[in-house]
XYZ file of C-alpha atoms in Angstrom:
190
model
C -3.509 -28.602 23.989
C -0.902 -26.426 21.884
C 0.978 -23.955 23.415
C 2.310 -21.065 22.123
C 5.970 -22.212 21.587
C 4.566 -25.282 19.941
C 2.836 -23.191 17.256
C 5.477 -20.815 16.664
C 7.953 -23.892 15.886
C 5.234 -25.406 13.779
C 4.817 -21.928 11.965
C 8.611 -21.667 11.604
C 8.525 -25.210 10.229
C 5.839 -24.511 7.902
C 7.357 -21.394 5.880
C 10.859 -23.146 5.995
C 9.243 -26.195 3.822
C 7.529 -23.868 2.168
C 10.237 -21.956 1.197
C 12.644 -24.376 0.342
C 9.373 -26.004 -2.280
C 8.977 -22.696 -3.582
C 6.149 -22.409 -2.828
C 6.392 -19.646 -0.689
C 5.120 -16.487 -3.074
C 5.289 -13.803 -0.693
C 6.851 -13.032 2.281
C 5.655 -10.537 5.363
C 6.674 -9.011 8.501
C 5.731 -6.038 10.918
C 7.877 -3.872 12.682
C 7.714 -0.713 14.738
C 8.737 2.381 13.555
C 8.761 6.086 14.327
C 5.540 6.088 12.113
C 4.122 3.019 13.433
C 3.660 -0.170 12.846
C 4.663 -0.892 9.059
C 3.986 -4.452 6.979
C 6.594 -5.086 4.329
C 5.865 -7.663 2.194
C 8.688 -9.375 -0.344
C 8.993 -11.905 -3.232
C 11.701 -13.357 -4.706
C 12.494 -10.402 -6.539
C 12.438 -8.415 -3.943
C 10.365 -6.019 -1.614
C 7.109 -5.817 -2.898
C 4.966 -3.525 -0.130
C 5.139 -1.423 2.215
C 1.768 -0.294 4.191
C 1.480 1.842 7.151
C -0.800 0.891 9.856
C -3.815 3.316 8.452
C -4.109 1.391 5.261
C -5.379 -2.398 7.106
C -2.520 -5.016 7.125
C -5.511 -7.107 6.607
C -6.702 -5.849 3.221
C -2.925 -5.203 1.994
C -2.442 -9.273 2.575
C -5.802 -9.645 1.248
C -4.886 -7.549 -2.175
C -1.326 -9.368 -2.170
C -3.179 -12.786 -2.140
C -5.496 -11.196 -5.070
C -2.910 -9.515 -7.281
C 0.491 -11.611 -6.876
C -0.588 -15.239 -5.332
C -2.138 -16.512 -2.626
C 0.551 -18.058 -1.579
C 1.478 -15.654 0.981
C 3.226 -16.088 4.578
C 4.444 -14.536 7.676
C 8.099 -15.133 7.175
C 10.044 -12.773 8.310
C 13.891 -13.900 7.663
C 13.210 -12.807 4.041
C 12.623 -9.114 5.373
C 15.847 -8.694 7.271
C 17.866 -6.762 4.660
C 14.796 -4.509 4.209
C 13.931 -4.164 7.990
C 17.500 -3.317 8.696
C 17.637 -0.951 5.656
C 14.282 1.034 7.607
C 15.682 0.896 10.628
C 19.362 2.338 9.445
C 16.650 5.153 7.854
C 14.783 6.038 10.391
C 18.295 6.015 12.969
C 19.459 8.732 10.430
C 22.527 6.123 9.519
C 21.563 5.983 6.144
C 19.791 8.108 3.039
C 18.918 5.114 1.209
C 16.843 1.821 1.555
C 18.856 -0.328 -0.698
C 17.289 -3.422 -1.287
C 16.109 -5.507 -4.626
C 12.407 -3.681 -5.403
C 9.493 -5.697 -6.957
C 7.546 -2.765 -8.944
C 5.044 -5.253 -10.690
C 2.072 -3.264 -8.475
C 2.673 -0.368 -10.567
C 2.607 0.126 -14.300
C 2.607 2.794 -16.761
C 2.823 6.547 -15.256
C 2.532 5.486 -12.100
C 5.723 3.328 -12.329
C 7.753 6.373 -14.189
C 7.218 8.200 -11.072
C 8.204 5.812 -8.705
C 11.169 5.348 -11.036
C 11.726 9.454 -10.734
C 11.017 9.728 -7.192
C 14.293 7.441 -5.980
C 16.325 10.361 -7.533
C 14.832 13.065 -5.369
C 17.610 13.214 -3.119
C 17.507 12.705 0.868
C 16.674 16.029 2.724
C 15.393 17.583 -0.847
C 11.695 17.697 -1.692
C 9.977 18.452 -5.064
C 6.551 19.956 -5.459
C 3.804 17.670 -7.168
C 4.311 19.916 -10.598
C 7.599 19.788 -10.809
C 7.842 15.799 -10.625
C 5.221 15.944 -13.757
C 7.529 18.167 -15.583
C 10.714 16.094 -15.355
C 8.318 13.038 -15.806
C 7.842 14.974 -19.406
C 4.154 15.322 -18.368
C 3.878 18.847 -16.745
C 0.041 18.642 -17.465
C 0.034 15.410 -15.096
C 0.403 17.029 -11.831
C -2.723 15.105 -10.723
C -1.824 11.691 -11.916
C 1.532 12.326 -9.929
C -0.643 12.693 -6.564
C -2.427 9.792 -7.295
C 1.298 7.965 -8.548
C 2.508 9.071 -4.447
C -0.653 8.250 -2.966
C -0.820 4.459 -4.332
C 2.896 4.135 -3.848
C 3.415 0.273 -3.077
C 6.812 0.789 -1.522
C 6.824 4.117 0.652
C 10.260 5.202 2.299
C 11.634 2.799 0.418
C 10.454 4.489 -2.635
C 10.526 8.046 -0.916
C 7.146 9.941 -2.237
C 7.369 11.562 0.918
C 9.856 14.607 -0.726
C 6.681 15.026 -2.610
C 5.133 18.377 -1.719
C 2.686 20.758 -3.009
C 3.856 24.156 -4.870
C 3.375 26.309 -1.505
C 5.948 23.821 0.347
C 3.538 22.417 2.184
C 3.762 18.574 3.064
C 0.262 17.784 1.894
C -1.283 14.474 2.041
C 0.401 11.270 2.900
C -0.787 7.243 2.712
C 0.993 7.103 6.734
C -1.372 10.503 7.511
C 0.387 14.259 7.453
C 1.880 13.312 10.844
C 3.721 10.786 9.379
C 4.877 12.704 6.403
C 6.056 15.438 8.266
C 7.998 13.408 10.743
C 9.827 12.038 7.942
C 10.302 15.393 5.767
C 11.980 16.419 9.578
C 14.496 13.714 9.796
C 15.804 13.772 6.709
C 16.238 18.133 7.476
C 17.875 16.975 10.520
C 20.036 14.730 9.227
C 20.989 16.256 5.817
């Protein structure tokens, strides 16, 4: 019979070979967080996803597997630099998660607003119109909700300062709750 230890060292074994044969495509972790329990998911280029709880850690694996490789393994040492850079956010120690970012889930539109949205600054939010404007799309304020909503990397890539015209949070991939937990500590710590 196995025990636990013995399949943890055998699962530690496992992604180090796997690693070091490259043949380790993508890397994942959970942690806790003030908006619960987040998967990040990285390649060698960098952080790749980011899914709260509400969106099934099984289907984001599952869509990892389908859209990068199916290569994919719990291995959390190559999350440290991104775990740390969440948990430095959330602690209010720093504005910024600044790690390498793998955008290759995102293309066209989508990926110029991802690209805009790491200039909103921390504590500042932007309504849903004016993101489309400075996009040079100000008819687009649609395909900017949908950009936020099917943001790979959230709080990394912060769609959260996203809100609509009336200031309101509006919706949020984590739920409102989350949003508006995070729209708070950034006031509080700005």
């Amino acid at each position: 019979m196995t025990t636990a230890a013995e399949l943890t060292a055998l699962h530690e074994r496992l992604t180090h070979r796997a690693a070091e044969e490259g043949l380790l495509d993508v890397a994942y972790r959970t942690l806790d967080s003030p908006v619960g329990t987040l998967l990040v998911a990285a390649t060698e280029r960098g952080v790749v996803r980011v899914a709260f709880d509400v969106e099934n850690h099984d289907t984001v694996l599952q869509t990892l597997a389908t859209r990068i490789s199916p290569r994919v393994l719990r291995a959390p040492a190559r999350l440290d630099p991104v775990v740390r850079g969440l948990d430095a956010f959330f602690a209010g120690t720093s504005r910024v998660v600044d790690v390498d970012l793998d955008l290759r889930l995102a293309a066209g539109f989508r990926r110029d607003v991802l690209t805009h949205l790491q200039r909103i600054p921390y504590g500042e939010t932007r309504s849903y119109a004016a993101v489309a404007a400075e996009t040079a799309s100000p008819k687009a304020v649609r395909a900017v909700g949908s950009a936020c909503a099917r943001n790979p990397l959230p709080l990394v890539i912060p769609c959260h300062r996203v809100v609509r015209s009336d200031g309101t949070p509006g919706r949020y991939a984590g739920g409102e709750v989350a949003k508006q937990l995070l729209l708070e500590l950034e006031t509080q710590n700005y």
